[in-house]
Coordinates of C-alpha atoms and ligand atoms in Angstrom, one line a residue:
M1 CA 0.0 0.0 0.0
H2 CA 1.2 3.5 -0.7
S3 CA 1.4 6.1 2.1
F4 CA 2.3 9.5 0.5
K5 CA 4.4 10.2 3.6
G6 CA 2.5 13.0 5.4
N7 CA 2.3 16.3 3.6
R8 CA 5.9 16.4 2.5
P9 CA 6.8 16.8 -1.2
Y10 CA 7.4 13.3 -2.5
Y11 CA 8.7 11.3 -5.4
A12 CA 7.9 7.7 -6.2
V13 CA 8.4 4.7 -8.4
I14 CA 5.4 2.8 -9.7
G15 CA 5.5 -0.7 -11.0
D16 CA 4.4 -4.3 -10.3
P17 CA 6.3 -6.0 -8.7
I18 CA 8.1 -3.2 -6.9
A19 CA 9.1 -4.6 -3.4
H20 CA 12.7 -5.3 -4.5
S21 CA 13.3 -1.9 -6.2
M22 CA 16.5 -0.2 -5.1
S23 CA 15.2 3.2 -6.2
P24 CA 13.8 4.3 -2.9
E25 CA 17.1 3.7 -1.1
I26 CA 19.3 5.5 -3.6
H27 CA 17.0 8.5 -4.1
N28 CA 16.3 9.0 -0.4
A29 CA 20.1 8.9 0.2
C30 CA 20.6 11.7 -2.4
L31 CA 17.6 13.7 -1.1
E32 CA 19.1 13.6 2.4
H33 CA 22.6 14.3 1.1
H34 CA 21.4 17.4 -0.7
H35 CA 19.3 18.5 2.3
M36 CA 16.1 18.4 0.4
D37 CA 12.8 18.1 2.4
A38 CA 11.2 15.4 0.3
V39 CA 10.9 11.6 0.3
Y40 CA 10.8 8.9 -2.4
E41 CA 8.7 5.8 -2.0
A42 CA 7.9 2.6 -4.0
I43 CA 4.2 2.1 -4.9
R44 CA 2.9 -1.1 -6.2
V45 CA 0.5 -0.3 -9.0
R46 CA -1.4 -3.0 -10.9
S47 CA -2.2 -2.4 -14.6
D48 CA -6.0 -1.8 -13.8
E49 CA -5.0 0.8 -11.1
L50 CA -2.8 2.9 -13.4
P51 CA -5.2 5.6 -14.5
N52 CA -6.5 6.3 -11.0
M53 CA -3.0 6.2 -9.5
I54 CA -1.8 8.8 -12.0
E55 CA -4.6 11.2 -10.9
E56 CA -3.8 10.5 -7.2
L57 CA -0.1 11.3 -7.8
R58 CA -1.0 14.5 -9.6
E59 CA -3.4 15.7 -6.8
T60 CA -1.4 14.7 -3.7
G61 CA 1.8 16.7 -4.2
C62 CA 4.0 14.2 -6.0
K63 CA 6.7 16.1 -7.8
G64 CA 7.8 13.3 -10.1
F65 CA 8.0 9.6 -10.4
N66 CA 9.8 6.7 -12.0
V67 CA 7.9 4.1 -14.0
T68 CA 8.9 0.5 -14.3
I69 CA 7.6 -2.8 -15.6
P70 CA 4.8 -3.2 -16.7
H71 CA 3.8 0.5 -17.2
K72 CA 6.6 2.1 -19.2
V73 CA 4.6 2.1 -22.5
K74 CA 1.0 2.4 -21.2
I75 CA 1.9 5.5 -19.1
M76 CA 2.4 7.5 -22.3
E77 CA -1.4 7.7 -22.9
H78 CA -1.8 9.5 -19.6
L79 CA 0.8 12.3 -20.0
D80 CA 0.4 15.9 -21.0
E81 CA 3.7 16.0 -22.8
I82 CA 6.4 13.6 -23.9
D83 CA 10.1 14.4 -24.5
P84 CA 11.1 13.7 -28.2
L85 CA 13.7 11.0 -27.2
A86 CA 11.2 9.1 -25.0
N87 CA 8.7 9.4 -27.9
E88 CA 11.2 7.8 -30.3
I89 CA 12.1 5.1 -27.8
G90 CA 8.4 4.5 -27.2
A91 CA 8.6 4.2 -23.5
V92 CA 8.8 6.5 -20.4
N93 CA 10.7 5.8 -17.2
T94 CA 10.6 9.2 -15.6
V95 CA 7.7 11.7 -15.2
V96 CA 8.1 15.3 -14.0
I97 CA 5.0 16.9 -12.4
E98 CA 4.9 20.7 -12.6
N99 CA 1.8 22.8 -12.0
G100 CA -0.3 19.7 -12.4
R101 CA 1.1 18.9 -15.8
L102 CA 2.9 15.5 -16.4
K103 CA 5.9 15.4 -18.7
G104 CA 7.5 12.0 -19.6
Y105 CA 11.1 11.3 -20.3
N106 CA 13.2 8.2 -20.9
T107 CA 16.6 8.3 -19.0
D108 CA 17.5 4.6 -19.6
G109 CA 19.3 5.2 -23.0
L110 CA 21.1 8.3 -21.8
G111 CA 22.0 6.6 -18.5
F112 CA 23.5 3.8 -20.5
F113 CA 25.4 6.2 -22.7
K114 CA 26.9 8.0 -19.7
G115 CA 28.2 4.7 -18.4
L116 CA 29.5 3.8 -21.9
R117 CA 31.4 7.1 -22.2
A118 CA 33.1 6.6 -18.9
F119 CA 34.2 3.1 -19.9
Y120 CA 35.0 3.4 -23.6
K121 CA 37.0 6.5 -24.7
R122 CA 37.5 5.9 -28.4
D123 CA 35.5 7.7 -31.1
L124 CA 32.1 6.1 -31.2
K125 CA 31.5 7.2 -34.8
A126 CA 34.1 4.8 -36.0
T127 CA 33.0 2.0 -33.6
S128 CA 31.2 -1.1 -34.5
I129 CA 28.6 -2.1 -31.8
L130 CA 26.8 -5.4 -31.5
I131 CA 23.7 -5.4 -29.3
L132 CA 22.2 -8.7 -28.1
G133 CA 18.4 -8.5 -27.6
A134 CA 15.7 -6.3 -29.1
G135 CA 13.4 -5.7 -26.1
G136 CA 12.6 -2.5 -24.2
A137 CA 16.2 -1.8 -22.9
S138 CA 17.7 -2.5 -26.3
R139 CA 15.3 -0.1 -27.9
A140 CA 16.3 2.7 -25.4
I141 CA 20.0 2.0 -26.0
V142 CA 19.9 1.7 -29.8
K143 CA 17.8 4.8 -30.3
T144 CA 20.1 6.8 -28.0
L145 CA 23.3 5.5 -29.6
I146 CA 22.1 6.4 -33.0
K147 CA 21.0 9.9 -31.8
Q148 CA 24.4 10.3 -30.2
G149 CA 26.2 9.7 -33.6
V150 CA 27.0 6.0 -33.5
R151 CA 26.8 4.8 -37.1
N152 CA 27.4 1.1 -37.0
V153 CA 24.9 -0.8 -34.9
T154 CA 24.1 -4.5 -35.3
I155 CA 21.3 -6.1 -33.4
A156 CA 21.3 -9.9 -32.9
N157 CA 18.1 -11.3 -31.5
R158 CA 16.4 -14.7 -31.1
T159 CA 13.5 -13.3 -33.0
V160 CA 15.2 -11.4 -35.8
E161 CA 12.0 -9.8 -37.0
K162 CA 11.9 -7.9 -33.7
A163 CA 15.4 -6.5 -34.4
H164 CA 14.3 -5.4 -37.9
G165 CA 11.3 -3.8 -36.4
L166 CA 13.4 -1.9 -33.8
L167 CA 15.7 -0.5 -36.5
N168 CA 12.7 0.4 -38.7
G169 CA 14.9 0.8 -41.8
S170 CA 17.5 2.9 -40.2
R171 CA 20.6 3.2 -42.4
Y172 CA 22.8 3.0 -39.3
G173 CA 21.8 -0.5 -38.2
Q174 CA 21.4 -4.1 -39.3
A175 CA 19.6 -7.1 -37.8
I176 CA 21.2 -10.6 -37.7
T177 CA 20.7 -13.9 -35.9
I178 CA 22.6 -14.8 -32.8
S179 CA 24.4 -17.5 -34.7
A180 CA 25.5 -15.0 -37.4
A181 CA 26.9 -12.8 -34.6
E182 CA 28.8 -15.8 -33.1
H183 CA 30.5 -16.3 -36.4
N184 CA 31.5 -12.7 -36.8
L185 CA 32.6 -11.7 -33.3
E186 CA 35.9 -10.2 -34.6
S187 CA 34.0 -7.5 -36.5
F188 CA 32.7 -5.8 -33.4
D189 CA 34.5 -3.3 -31.0
I190 CA 31.8 -3.4 -28.3
I191 CA 29.3 -6.2 -27.5
I192 CA 26.4 -5.3 -25.3
N193 CA 24.1 -7.8 -23.7
T194 CA 20.5 -6.5 -23.2
T195 CA 18.8 -9.9 -22.8
P196 CA 18.0 -11.2 -19.3
I197 CA 20.2 -14.3 -20.1
G198 CA 22.6 -14.8 -17.1
M199 CA 20.5 -12.9 -14.7
Y200 CA 19.9 -14.3 -11.2
P201 CA 19.0 -17.1 -10.6
N202 CA 20.2 -18.5 -14.0
T203 CA 23.7 -17.2 -13.5
D204 CA 25.5 -19.9 -15.5
E205 CA 23.8 -19.0 -18.8
I206 CA 25.4 -16.9 -21.5
P207 CA 23.6 -15.1 -24.4
L208 CA 26.1 -16.3 -27.0
S209 CA 29.3 -18.2 -27.3
I210 CA 32.3 -15.9 -27.1
R211 CA 35.1 -18.5 -27.5
T212 CA 36.4 -16.8 -30.7
I213 CA 36.3 -13.3 -29.3
D214 CA 39.4 -11.0 -29.6
S215 CA 40.8 -9.7 -26.3
G216 CA 40.5 -6.1 -27.6
T217 CA 36.7 -6.3 -27.6
A218 CA 34.9 -4.4 -24.9
L219 CA 31.9 -6.2 -23.3
I220 CA 29.0 -4.6 -21.4
D221 CA 26.2 -6.5 -19.7
I222 CA 23.3 -4.3 -18.5
I223 CA 22.4 -7.0 -16.0
Y224 CA 23.5 -5.9 -12.5
N225 CA 22.3 -9.0 -10.5
P226 CA 24.8 -10.7 -10.4
L227 CA 27.4 -8.0 -10.6
M228 CA 29.5 -10.3 -12.8
T229 CA 27.6 -12.4 -15.2
E230 CA 28.9 -15.5 -16.9
F231 CA 29.2 -13.4 -20.1
L232 CA 31.5 -10.9 -18.4
K233 CA 33.4 -13.5 -16.5
Q234 CA 34.3 -15.4 -19.7
G235 CA 35.2 -12.2 -21.4
R236 CA 37.4 -11.1 -18.6
R237 CA 39.2 -14.5 -18.7
I238 CA 40.0 -13.9 -22.4
G239 CA 41.3 -10.4 -21.5
C240 CA 38.4 -8.2 -22.6
T241 CA 37.5 -5.0 -20.7
V242 CA 34.1 -5.4 -19.1
Q243 CA 31.3 -3.3 -17.6
N244 CA 28.2 -4.4 -15.7
G245 CA 24.7 -2.9 -15.5
V246 CA 25.4 -0.8 -12.4
P247 CA 26.5 2.4 -14.3
M248 CA 23.4 2.3 -16.5
F249 CA 21.1 1.9 -13.5
V250 CA 22.8 4.6 -11.4
H251 CA 23.0 7.1 -14.3
Q252 CA 19.3 6.7 -15.3
A253 CA 18.4 7.3 -11.7
A254 CA 20.8 10.3 -11.4
L255 CA 19.3 11.8 -14.6
A256 CA 15.8 11.4 -13.2
F257 CA 16.9 13.1 -9.9
E258 CA 18.3 16.0 -11.9
L259 CA 15.1 16.4 -14.0
W260 CA 13.0 16.6 -10.8
T261 CA 15.2 18.7 -8.6
G262 CA 17.5 20.6 -11.0
Q263 CA 20.4 19.3 -8.9
E264 CA 22.9 16.8 -10.3
P265 CA 23.2 14.2 -7.5
D266 CA 26.4 12.6 -6.3
S267 CA 26.1 9.4 -8.3
K268 CA 28.8 7.8 -6.2
I269 CA 26.4 7.7 -3.3
M270 CA 23.9 5.8 -5.5
E271 CA 26.6 3.4 -6.8
D272 CA 27.9 2.5 -3.4
I273 CA 24.4 1.6 -2.2
V274 CA 23.6 -0.5 -5.2
I275 CA 26.9 -2.4 -5.1
K276 CA 26.6 -3.0 -1.4
K277 CA 23.1 -4.3 -1.7
L278 CA 24.2 -6.7 -4.5
G279 CA 26.8 -8.1 -2.3
G280 CA 29.8 -6.4 -3.9
K281 CA 32.7 -4.5 -2.3
K282 CA 32.2 -0.8 -1.7
Ligands
NAP1 P1 12.4 -7.4 -22.7 O1 11.8 -6.2 -23.2 O2 11.6 -8.5 -22.2 O3 13.4 -8.0 -23.8 C1 14.2 -9.1 -23.6 C2 15.0 -9.4 -24.9 O4 15.9 -10.6 -24.5 C3 14.2 -9.8 -26.1 O5 14.9 -9.4 -27.2 C4 14.2 -11.3 -26.0 O6 14.2 -12.0 -27.3 C5 15.6 -11.6 -25.4 N1 15.5 -12.9 -24.7 C6 14.8 -13.1 -23.5 N2 15.0 -14.4 -23.1 C7 15.7 -15.0 -24.1 C8 16.2 -16.3 -24.2 N3 16.0 -17.2 -23.3 N4 17.0 -16.6 -25.3 C9 17.2 -15.6 -26.3 N5 16.8 -14.3 -26.1 C10 16.1 -14.0 -25.1 O7 13.4 -7.0 -21.5 P2 14.1 -5.6 -21.2 O8 13.1 -4.7 -20.4 O9 14.7 -5.1 -22.4 O10 15.2 -6.1 -20.1 C11 16.3 -6.9 -20.5 C12 17.3 -7.0 -19.4 O11 17.9 -5.7 -19.2 C13 16.8 -7.5 -18.0 O12 17.8 -8.4 -17.5 C14 16.8 -6.2 -17.2 O13 17.0 -6.5 -15.8 C15 18.0 -5.5 -17.8 N6 17.8 -4.0 -17.6 C16 18.8 -3.3 -17.0 C17 18.8 -2.0 -16.8 C18 19.8 -1.2 -16.0 O14 19.6 -0.1 -15.6 N7 21.0 -1.8 -15.9 C19 17.7 -1.3 -17.3 C20 16.7 -2.0 -18.0 C21 16.8 -3.3 -18.2 P3 12.8 -12.1 -28.2 O15 12.6 -10.8 -28.8 O16 13.2 -13.2 -29.1 O17 11.8 -12.5 -27.2

């Protein structure tokens, strides 16, 4: 049940399930750190409750909220305005409420991009990127990468038609099968796993065989539980540089915080909490 903590200004995350969300902890830590008199809470919202809940949030002093599974697409029908990138991605994960008006954004792709830039310093225009998966996260990442100037994106997906659909004829991307990707690993500078393969509890699974990979390839897995997936473990053994899903998660949250408060939060605070919660070293 939601509580709308007293009469204090508040932020929220809505989704179903929501009990294991790390968002309240990281946002509350930053609100406290920046001496802001507000609170962030998780609210379980079933699909049939979404329209009423949006009105309740609008009317009870909520200043903004995150949106997670299963509402990221459906929420768009209920907003007054949608940022162009979120529109292109076709999903909203952050809503800002100002003067009773709701504006939707998507910070997943840009959050991923910030993490990528901290990890991979070479010119992205000349970089060949392979993305595994063509679901919601892939969509946010691909649209953002192309918008940021990446010109060579390949999507490999179990259902190839979905990858074609995501690219929608873009001249900067192509869709292939997982097996075609496995046979051409040497042609990619960066490989990004956006499928849930390898996620807890199926931690011994890997989205494709990387036996023939070159040690110069950079690997990113957007999964953060476990912190080190089998995909990243095998890549590291070969000598590849690797990044897990924590930077994407932390940066999408930090970007939402900034949209709501105008203040760039100390993302290190968020990162330390996430890593500690997931059993890693601070
Ligand atoms: P989604 O929309 O359900 O898409 C999943 C994708 O993975 C689809 O392309 C699907 O292929 C593919 N897939 C799923 N199971 C598969 C299997 N057994 N074999 C082959 N392909 C399979 O999910 P999503 O929302 O994009 O999330 C994907 C992952 O990203 C999750 O692990 C999620 O936790 C993670 N994520 C992380 C962050 C972060 O901040 N780090 C943010 C968002 C998501 P088909 O098209 O063939 O079904």
